[in-house]
Amino acid sequence: MNTLLTRSAAELAELLSSYARGRPPRTIAVVGNAPMPPSADRSAAVDAADLVIRMTSFTTDPAALGTRTDVVVLHRGVIASPHTFADYKSRLYLLVEPGRLHWEPEAIPDWWPADLGFVPVPNHGFTVALNALLGFDPATPTWSTTGTMATYLATELFPTARVLLTGTSIVDDPDQTTFPHAWGSPVAVTAEHRLGAEADLLRRWESTGRIEILR
């Protein structure tokens, strides 16, 4: 990790740790939005993690994806579900802003609760580095999905933690053109994403033990 980024990364790790059951968290569950079949074991593994990270228009489901939420990772174009801001005063909200590297405005989204702050994920500390791992051209407006970014954050900030990734469809279906969601209607895969590159990276992380994928 770049020395110039060490302090901000350490501060971000400390902030996330303050929302975890243990400091630092030894197990982290990153829960995506893909619909999953019922699994008591998967749901229990999510809820037993020291830190549970969900994203965008997520749902909770005791039969499949667990019920706890400690950290929510959002982008400015999110369609909020009934769960996105439920009990928001007890959670940490991280805003990923990859579009700020190209054209996205700085204005806070108008759907954001007036009394809720957020913590931006530093682009030059995380987005640029992840884009490089994915082989993206810095001059082209391409970036990862929120789920891959959340997974990258968890593994970078807590390299010794056991990171469980679930609720993702990218690894097994990188050619999809829509994302099915556990809550709400499917959404189109937008032009800035390259799912094949993300699937390759996630598979590589799984093969090296950096993450465990719960299907």
XYZ file of N, CA and C in Angstrom:
645
model
N 0.849 -1.201 0.000
C 0.000 0.000 0.000
C 0.874 1.237 0.000
N 0.520 2.247 -0.804
C 1.268 3.475 -0.903
C 1.399 4.127 0.475
N 2.622 4.558 0.811
C 2.867 5.155 2.124
C 1.984 6.372 2.358
N 1.712 7.149 1.298
C 0.885 8.338 1.441
C -0.540 7.995 1.833
N -0.941 6.754 1.595
C -2.318 6.352 1.876
C -2.456 5.608 3.190
N -1.335 5.306 3.813
C -1.372 4.448 4.992
C -2.223 5.041 6.095
N -2.064 6.352 6.346
C -2.808 6.949 7.448
C -4.303 6.928 7.187
N -4.746 7.329 5.974
C -6.177 7.365 5.699
C -6.763 5.966 5.701
N -6.001 4.984 5.211
C -6.488 3.614 5.228
C -6.605 3.115 6.661
N -5.629 3.443 7.497
C -5.679 3.030 8.896
C -6.861 3.666 9.610
N -7.134 4.928 9.304
C -8.280 5.614 9.913
C -9.596 4.987 9.451
N -9.662 4.623 8.187
C -10.873 3.986 7.675
C -11.070 2.616 8.314
N -9.983 1.876 8.466
C -10.071 0.568 9.120
C -10.532 0.712 10.566
N -10.025 1.710 11.253
C -10.433 1.935 12.642
C -11.909 2.307 12.725
N -12.382 3.097 11.760
C -13.781 3.489 11.746
C -14.679 2.277 11.521
N -14.342 1.436 10.558
C -15.133 0.232 10.327
C -15.097 -0.688 11.547
N -13.937 -0.781 12.176
C -13.810 -1.638 13.357
C -14.729 -1.204 14.478
N -15.002 0.100 14.556
C -15.856 0.607 15.636
C -17.302 0.141 15.488
N -17.675 -0.349 14.307
C -19.024 -0.878 14.084
C -19.064 -2.404 14.144
N -17.930 -3.023 14.410
C -17.833 -4.484 14.409
C -18.018 -5.042 15.812
N -18.268 -6.330 15.871
C -18.383 -7.020 17.154
C -17.029 -7.216 17.812
N -15.986 -7.271 17.017
C -14.635 -7.420 17.542
C -13.711 -6.440 16.862
N -12.662 -5.985 17.563
C -11.738 -4.994 17.006
C -10.318 -5.532 17.075
N -9.695 -5.741 15.914
C -10.268 -5.641 14.572
C -11.152 -6.850 14.279
N -12.033 -6.759 13.301
C -12.885 -7.910 12.985
C -12.065 -9.079 12.445
N -12.375 -10.268 12.928
C -11.686 -11.472 12.447
C -12.442 -12.133 11.305
N -13.741 -11.920 11.242
C -14.549 -12.421 10.129
C -15.403 -11.279 9.596
N -15.457 -11.169 8.277
C -16.233 -10.112 7.620
C -17.106 -10.767 6.566
N -18.387 -10.459 6.577
C -19.308 -10.926 5.539
C -19.637 -9.754 4.625
N -19.367 -9.928 3.336
C -19.750 -8.955 2.317
C -20.932 -9.555 1.571
N -22.082 -8.905 1.667
C -23.325 -9.480 1.153
C -23.828 -8.649 -0.018
N -23.814 -9.261 -1.200
C -24.319 -8.597 -2.387
C -25.824 -8.687 -2.500
N -26.346 -8.238 -3.627
C -27.791 -8.092 -3.797
C -28.440 -9.185 -4.623
N -27.660 -10.161 -5.093
C -28.244 -11.211 -5.927
C -29.171 -12.101 -5.102
N -30.283 -12.549 -5.677
C -31.154 -13.482 -4.953
C -30.431 -14.801 -4.737
N -30.608 -15.379 -3.564
C -29.956 -16.629 -3.209
C -30.993 -17.612 -2.688
N -30.815 -18.907 -2.942
C -31.756 -19.893 -2.404
C -31.616 -19.978 -0.889
N -32.639 -20.438 -0.209
C -32.542 -20.564 1.250
C -31.364 -21.436 1.669
N -30.688 -21.017 2.727
C -29.594 -21.793 3.308
C -29.405 -21.326 4.744
N -29.755 -22.172 5.680
C -29.589 -21.822 7.089
C -28.122 -21.615 7.423
N -27.238 -22.421 6.825
C -25.805 -22.307 7.110
C -25.254 -20.979 6.596
N -25.644 -20.587 5.375
C -25.161 -19.325 4.818
C -25.648 -18.149 5.656
N -26.936 -18.160 5.974
C -27.509 -17.076 6.764
C -26.833 -16.970 8.133
N -26.591 -18.110 8.746
C -25.936 -18.115 10.060
C -24.510 -17.605 9.964
N -23.801 -17.947 8.879
C -22.423 -17.485 8.704
C -22.371 -15.969 8.564
N -23.337 -15.398 7.855
C -23.394 -13.944 7.721
C -23.627 -13.295 9.081
N -24.619 -13.755 9.799
C -24.970 -13.125 11.070
C -23.937 -13.367 12.168
N -23.109 -14.402 12.003
C -22.072 -14.689 13.002
C -20.795 -13.897 12.762
N -20.672 -13.234 11.602
C -19.453 -12.479 11.295
C -19.284 -11.307 12.252
N -18.048 -10.917 12.472
C -17.785 -9.758 13.321
C -18.259 -8.460 12.680
N -18.220 -8.410 11.337
C -18.618 -7.209 10.606
C -19.394 -7.648 9.375
N -20.579 -7.051 9.162
C -21.419 -7.384 8.012
C -21.565 -6.141 7.140
N -21.138 -6.263 5.888
C -21.181 -5.165 4.929
C -22.215 -5.501 3.853
N -23.178 -4.612 3.661
C -24.158 -4.756 2.579
C -24.086 -3.530 1.688
N -24.869 -3.536 0.608
C -24.696 -2.457 -0.352
C -25.991 -2.079 -1.061
N -26.043 -0.836 -1.459
C -27.061 -0.224 -2.317
C -28.477 -0.655 -1.940
N -29.212 -1.273 -2.854
C -30.623 -1.596 -2.620
C -30.769 -3.009 -2.049
N -30.116 -3.240 -0.928
C -30.065 -4.587 -0.374
C -31.359 -4.959 0.352
N -31.467 -6.247 0.636
C -32.505 -6.734 1.519
C -31.850 -7.595 2.584
N -32.576 -7.868 3.644
C -32.151 -8.857 4.624
C -33.125 -10.022 4.560
N -32.613 -11.219 4.804
C -33.438 -12.413 4.636
C -32.905 -13.499 5.565
N -33.578 -13.776 6.669
C -33.080 -14.777 7.606
C -32.966 -16.170 7.008
N -33.693 -16.431 5.925
C -33.632 -17.758 5.304
C -32.438 -17.916 4.376
N -31.870 -16.800 3.918
C -30.836 -16.922 2.891
C -29.612 -16.041 3.100
N -29.810 -14.779 3.516
C -28.705 -13.821 3.526
C -28.477 -13.157 4.878
N -29.100 -13.643 5.918
C -28.880 -13.074 7.235
C -29.630 -11.778 7.457
N -29.499 -11.244 8.664
C -30.292 -10.066 9.047
C -29.454 -8.888 9.526
N -28.204 -9.103 9.898
C -27.396 -8.007 10.450
C -26.835 -7.125 9.343
N -26.678 -5.833 9.669
C -26.021 -4.880 8.781
C -25.251 -3.893 9.636
N -23.942 -3.831 9.431
C -23.107 -2.885 10.177
C -22.623 -1.732 9.302
N -22.322 -2.040 8.049
C -21.791 -1.046 7.109
C -22.567 -1.166 5.806
N -22.921 -0.015 5.237
C -23.605 0.022 3.945
C -22.713 0.783 2.966
N -22.484 0.184 1.798
C -21.688 0.822 0.750
C -22.638 1.243 -0.370
N -22.594 2.533 -0.714
C -23.533 3.112 -1.675
C -22.796 3.837 -2.788
N -23.498 4.067 -3.886
C -23.062 5.008 -4.911
C -24.206 5.988 -5.153
N -23.936 7.041 -5.883
C -24.908 8.125 -6.010
C -26.132 7.747 -6.833
N -26.032 6.728 -7.667
C -27.153 6.361 -8.506
C -28.027 5.269 -7.933
N -27.879 4.968 -6.656
C -28.595 3.840 -6.065
C -30.105 4.076 -6.021
N -30.852 3.010 -6.208
C -32.291 3.009 -5.921
C -32.446 2.410 -4.529
N -32.799 3.223 -3.566
C -32.833 2.760 -2.175
C -33.988 1.787 -1.957
N -33.704 0.691 -1.282
C -34.735 -0.259 -0.875
C -35.268 0.143 0.502
N -36.317 -0.499 0.979
C -36.784 -0.195 2.332
C -35.738 -0.497 3.399
N -34.728 -1.301 3.059
C -33.705 -1.683 4.032
C -32.496 -0.754 4.010
N -32.341 0.021 2.922
C -31.111 0.795 2.748
C -30.869 1.754 3.903
N -31.886 2.459 4.337
C -31.716 3.439 5.404
C -32.440 3.055 6.689
N -32.935 1.831 6.763
C -33.572 1.388 8.010
C -32.538 1.365 9.124
N -32.888 1.914 10.269
C -31.985 1.914 11.431
C -30.638 2.540 11.080
N -30.663 3.593 10.251
C -29.404 4.127 9.735
C -28.508 4.745 10.809
N -29.070 5.136 11.938
C -28.229 5.752 12.970
C -27.291 4.761 13.647
N -27.523 3.480 13.432
C -26.661 2.473 14.048
C -25.634 1.910 13.067
N -25.568 2.461 11.863
C -24.698 1.916 10.819
C -23.720 2.969 10.314
N -22.694 2.478 9.641
C -21.749 3.339 8.933
C -22.098 3.299 7.447
N -22.139 4.468 6.804
C -22.433 4.556 5.380
C -21.200 5.058 4.632
N -20.750 4.233 3.687
C -19.613 4.588 2.838
C -20.122 4.908 1.441
N -19.655 6.011 0.880
C -20.060 6.417 -0.458
C -18.895 6.208 -1.417
N -19.084 5.324 -2.395
C -18.066 5.136 -3.432
C -18.389 6.088 -4.578
N -17.345 6.728 -5.102
C -17.549 7.805 -6.071
C -16.619 7.657 -7.278
N -16.595 6.513 -7.932
C -15.675 6.361 -9.064
C -15.947 7.331 -10.196
N -17.215 7.719 -10.361
C -17.548 8.666 -11.421
C -16.946 10.038 -11.207
N -16.540 10.365 -9.973
C -15.898 11.654 -9.704
C -14.563 11.774 -10.420
N -13.977 10.643 -10.793
C -12.730 10.678 -11.563
C -12.971 11.136 -12.997
N -14.237 11.202 -13.402
C -14.556 11.511 -14.790
C -15.575 12.645 -14.914
N -16.830 12.440 -14.486
C -17.865 13.416 -14.779
C -18.877 13.611 -13.658
N -18.840 12.777 -12.636
C -19.913 12.803 -11.638
C -19.839 14.050 -10.760
N -20.964 14.737 -10.479
C -20.936 15.929 -9.626
C -20.741 15.561 -8.156
N -20.381 16.571 -7.378
C -20.103 16.368 -5.959
C -21.346 16.463 -5.094
N -22.430 16.981 -5.626
C -23.619 17.250 -4.822
C -24.114 15.988 -4.120
N -24.521 16.139 -2.860
C -25.096 15.029 -2.110
C -26.435 14.653 -2.747
N -26.693 13.373 -2.947
C -27.968 12.980 -3.572
C -29.166 13.496 -2.784
N -30.230 13.864 -3.502
C -31.384 14.459 -2.821
C -32.187 13.446 -2.022
N -31.915 12.125 -2.227
C -32.626 11.121 -1.443
C -31.929 10.808 -0.124
N -30.792 11.449 0.130
C -30.026 11.150 1.335
C -30.713 11.743 2.560
N -30.885 10.975 3.655
C -31.497 11.545 4.863
C -30.737 12.777 5.342
N -31.474 13.804 5.694
C -30.869 15.102 6.003
C -29.931 15.043 7.196
N -30.178 14.122 8.126
C -29.350 14.073 9.333
C -28.338 12.926 9.291
N -28.080 12.383 8.100
C -27.137 11.269 7.975
C -25.891 11.712 7.228
N -24.751 11.592 7.883
C -23.492 11.845 7.208
C -23.012 10.603 6.470
N -21.927 10.744 5.734
C -21.347 9.599 5.056
C -19.839 9.785 4.970
N -19.160 8.695 4.714
C -17.708 8.713 4.577
C -17.369 8.351 3.132
N -16.750 9.249 2.375
C -16.359 8.899 1.012
C -15.215 7.879 1.028
N -15.259 6.937 0.110
C -14.145 6.016 -0.094
C -13.148 6.724 -1.007
N -11.922 6.960 -0.554
C -10.970 7.741 -1.363
C -10.704 7.088 -2.719
N -10.951 7.832 -3.778
C -10.720 7.280 -5.111
C -9.258 6.932 -5.345
N -8.375 7.824 -4.925
C -6.963 7.600 -5.233
C -6.346 6.553 -4.309
N -7.036 6.210 -3.253
C -6.544 5.147 -2.395
C -7.085 3.777 -2.743
N -8.296 3.737 -3.330
C -8.947 2.445 -3.537
C -9.469 2.263 -4.964
N -10.226 3.207 -5.482
C -10.799 3.033 -6.822
C -9.716 2.875 -7.876
N -8.720 3.740 -7.853
C -7.651 3.685 -8.856
C -6.877 2.378 -8.742
N -6.595 1.961 -7.500
C -5.846 0.718 -7.307
C -6.637 -0.495 -7.784
N -7.937 -0.532 -7.474
C -8.765 -1.650 -7.921
C -8.908 -1.643 -9.441
N -9.078 -0.471 -10.038
C -9.142 -0.399 -11.496
C -7.880 -0.958 -12.135
N -6.736 -0.685 -11.519
C -5.472 -1.211 -12.050
C -5.441 -2.730 -11.961
N -5.918 -3.282 -10.848
C -5.974 -4.734 -10.718
C -6.880 -5.352 -11.782
N -7.916 -4.620 -12.157
C -8.873 -5.107 -13.158
C -8.391 -4.857 -14.587
N -7.283 -4.126 -14.730
C -6.739 -3.858 -16.052
C -7.455 -2.770 -16.812
N -8.107 -1.841 -16.107
C -8.877 -0.793 -16.761
C -7.978 0.377 -17.160
N -8.289 0.999 -18.277
C -7.594 2.194 -18.746
C -8.023 3.385 -17.892
N -7.080 4.077 -17.236
C -7.467 5.203 -16.367
C -8.216 6.312 -17.100
N -8.005 6.436 -18.409
C -8.655 7.506 -19.157
C -10.070 7.155 -19.580
N -10.457 5.910 -19.413
C -11.784 5.448 -19.815
C -12.686 5.348 -18.600
N -13.926 5.823 -18.667
C -14.831 5.741 -17.512
C -15.326 4.315 -17.271
N -14.461 3.508 -16.686
C -14.798 2.138 -16.301
C -14.419 1.944 -14.845
N -15.250 1.181 -14.148
C -14.956 0.888 -12.751
C -15.744 -0.341 -12.321
N -15.416 -0.848 -11.140
C -16.020 -2.082 -10.658
C -17.435 -1.863 -10.152
N -18.143 -2.957 -9.986
C -19.421 -2.914 -9.282
C -19.171 -2.623 -7.807
N -20.212 -2.202 -7.131
C -20.082 -1.874 -5.709
C -19.692 -3.101 -4.896
N -20.188 -4.279 -5.280
C -19.859 -5.487 -4.536
C -18.383 -5.828 -4.577
N -17.760 -5.694 -5.745
C -16.325 -5.964 -5.845
C -15.536 -4.917 -5.086
N -15.966 -3.660 -5.145
C -15.286 -2.627 -4.365
C -15.397 -2.904 -2.865
N -16.583 -3.296 -2.402
C -16.746 -3.602 -0.971
C -15.851 -4.771 -0.561
N -15.726 -5.759 -1.424
C -14.853 -6.904 -1.142
C -13.403 -6.465 -1.092
N -13.010 -5.611 -2.027
C -11.640 -5.090 -2.047
C -11.348 -4.295 -0.776
N -12.281 -3.449 -0.381
C -12.098 -2.673 0.852
C -11.880 -3.591 2.050
N -12.723 -4.609 2.175
C -12.621 -5.509 3.320
C -11.267 -6.201 3.360
N -10.796 -6.665 2.214
C -9.538 -7.414 2.195
C -8.330 -6.504 2.325
N -8.421 -5.279 1.834
C -7.316 -4.340 1.969
C -7.192 -3.804 3.394
N -8.337 -3.446 3.982
C -8.308 -2.843 5.316
C -8.041 -3.869 6.403
N -8.458 -5.128 6.166
C -8.303 -6.174 7.182
C -7.696 -7.425 6.528
N -6.411 -7.364 6.188
C -5.792 -8.450 5.413
C -5.714 -9.783 6.136
N -5.841 -9.796 7.452
C -5.784 -11.068 8.179
C -7.166 -11.630 8.487
N -8.213 -10.895 8.118
C -9.569 -11.353 8.421
C -10.016 -12.418 7.425
N -10.922 -13.255 7.862
C -11.599 -14.196 6.975
C -12.757 -13.438 6.327
N -12.715 -13.286 5.007
C -13.720 -12.500 4.291
C -14.633 -13.443 3.518
N -15.921 -13.405 3.841
C -16.933 -14.231 3.199
C -17.719 -13.360 2.235
N -17.782 -13.762 0.976
C -18.560 -13.033 -0.028
C -19.746 -13.885 -0.443
N -20.931 -13.296 -0.398
C -22.122 -14.010 -0.839
C -23.075 -13.026 -1.500
N -24.134 -13.557 -2.121
C -25.087 -12.695 -2.796
C -24.511 -12.054 -4.042
N -23.576 -12.760 -4.708
C -23.003 -12.248 -5.947
C -23.294 -13.220 -7.084
N -23.595 -12.666 -8.249
C -23.852 -13.503 -9.431
C -22.754 -13.380 -10.471
N -21.826 -12.455 -10.263
C -20.816 -12.158 -11.269
C -19.893 -13.345 -11.522
N -19.460 -14.010 -10.460
C -18.470 -15.070 -10.606
C -18.970 -16.182 -11.515
N -20.215 -16.572 -11.338
C -20.754 -17.691 -12.107
C -21.477 -17.262 -13.380
N -21.720 -15.957 -13.552
C -22.426 -15.492 -14.739
C -21.873 -14.135 -15.181
N -20.617 -14.101 -15.653
C -20.022 -12.817 -16.033
C -20.581 -12.231 -17.324
N -21.377 -13.010 -18.062
C -21.921 -12.526 -19.335
C -23.319 -11.933 -19.198
N -23.828 -11.832 -18.001
C -25.172 -11.299 -17.807
C -25.245 -9.841 -18.247
N -26.401 -9.441 -18.716
C -26.629 -8.050 -19.115
C -27.566 -7.326 -18.158
N -28.152 -8.071 -17.223
C -28.950 -7.472 -16.153
C -28.558 -8.123 -14.835
N -28.708 -7.358 -13.768
C -28.479 -7.881 -12.425
C -29.829 -8.212 -11.785
N -30.132 -9.478 -11.526
C -31.313 -9.777 -10.712
C -31.047 -9.349 -9.274
N -32.049 -8.853 -8.613
C -31.897 -8.369 -7.243
C -32.809 -9.145 -6.298
N -32.307 -9.357 -5.075
C -33.132 -9.986 -4.050
C -34.285 -9.070 -3.650
N -34.101 -7.746 -3.804
C -35.185 -6.780 -3.608
C -35.336 -5.967 -4.882
N -36.548 -5.786 -5.334
C -36.797 -4.926 -6.475
C -36.570 -5.603 -7.817
N -36.766 -4.851 -8.866
C -36.656 -5.365 -10.228
C -35.194 -5.501 -10.641
N -34.910 -6.356 -11.619
C -33.544 -6.416 -12.160
C -33.138 -5.055 -12.730
N -31.833 -4.804 -12.716
C -31.317 -3.561 -13.285
C -30.293 -3.896 -14.361
N -30.150 -3.015 -15.334
C -29.220 -3.250 -16.429
C -27.779 -3.121 -15.949
N -26.902 -3.926 -16.510
C -25.467 -3.768 -16.290
C -25.034 -2.553 -17.098
N -24.573 -1.520 -16.440
C -24.271 -0.267 -17.115
C -22.915 -0.309 -17.814
N -22.703 0.669 -18.696
C -21.582 0.628 -19.640
C -20.218 0.687 -18.971
N -20.140 1.198 -17.741
C -18.823 1.342 -17.117
C -18.276 0.032 -16.539
N -19.087 -1.024 -16.480
C -18.660 -2.271 -15.865
C -18.115 -3.267 -16.889
N -17.147 -4.061 -16.461
C -16.572 -5.148 -17.248
C -16.617 -6.389 -16.359
N -17.735 -7.100 -16.411
C -17.973 -8.167 -15.448
C -16.995 -9.329 -15.605
N -16.534 -9.584 -16.822
C -15.570 -10.661 -17.015
C -14.292 -10.418 -16.237
N -13.803 -9.189 -16.244
C -12.594 -8.856 -15.495
C -12.829 -9.013 -13.995
N -14.005 -8.604 -13.520
C -14.321 -8.753 -12.100
C -14.421 -10.217 -11.705
N -15.075 -11.014 -12.551
C -15.200 -12.446 -12.253
C -13.837 -13.105 -12.165
N -12.940 -12.753 -13.080
C -11.588 -13.326 -13.057
C -10.862 -12.952 -11.762
N -10.992 -11.697 -11.360
C -10.317 -11.244 -10.144
C -10.886 -11.934 -8.913
N -12.204 -12.024 -8.813
C -12.825 -12.664 -7.658
C -12.467 -14.152 -7.594
N -12.424 -14.810 -8.745
C -12.014 -16.225 -8.758
C -10.564 -16.370 -8.301
N -9.726 -15.453 -8.730
C -8.322 -15.502 -8.307
C -8.204 -15.292 -6.801
N -8.953 -14.342 -6.275
C -8.940 -14.136 -4.824
C -9.452 -15.372 -4.084
N -10.461 -16.010 -4.640
C -10.972 -17.228 -4.004
C -9.921 -18.335 -4.037
N -9.225 -18.488 -5.144
C -8.237 -19.566 -5.281
C -7.043 -19.366 -4.365
N -6.725 -18.114 -4.039
C -5.577 -17.835 -3.170
C -5.981 -17.742 -1.700
N -7.273 -17.857 -1.399
C -7.732 -17.785 -0.024
C -7.957 -16.380 0.481
N -7.859 -15.391 -0.394
C -8.113 -14.011 0.047
C -9.573 -13.840 0.443
N -10.488 -14.551 -0.262
C -11.902 -14.525 0.083
C -12.459 -15.961 0.013
N -13.600 -16.139 0.640
C -14.382 -17.369 0.491
C -15.734 -16.969 -0.074
N -16.172 -17.661 -1.118
C -17.462 -17.342 -1.732
C -18.492 -18.350 -1.251
N -19.554 -17.847 -0.638
C -20.642 -18.693 -0.168
C -21.756 -18.671 -1.205
N -21.946 -19.790 -1.884
C -22.943 -19.846 -2.954
C -24.265 -20.381 -2.410
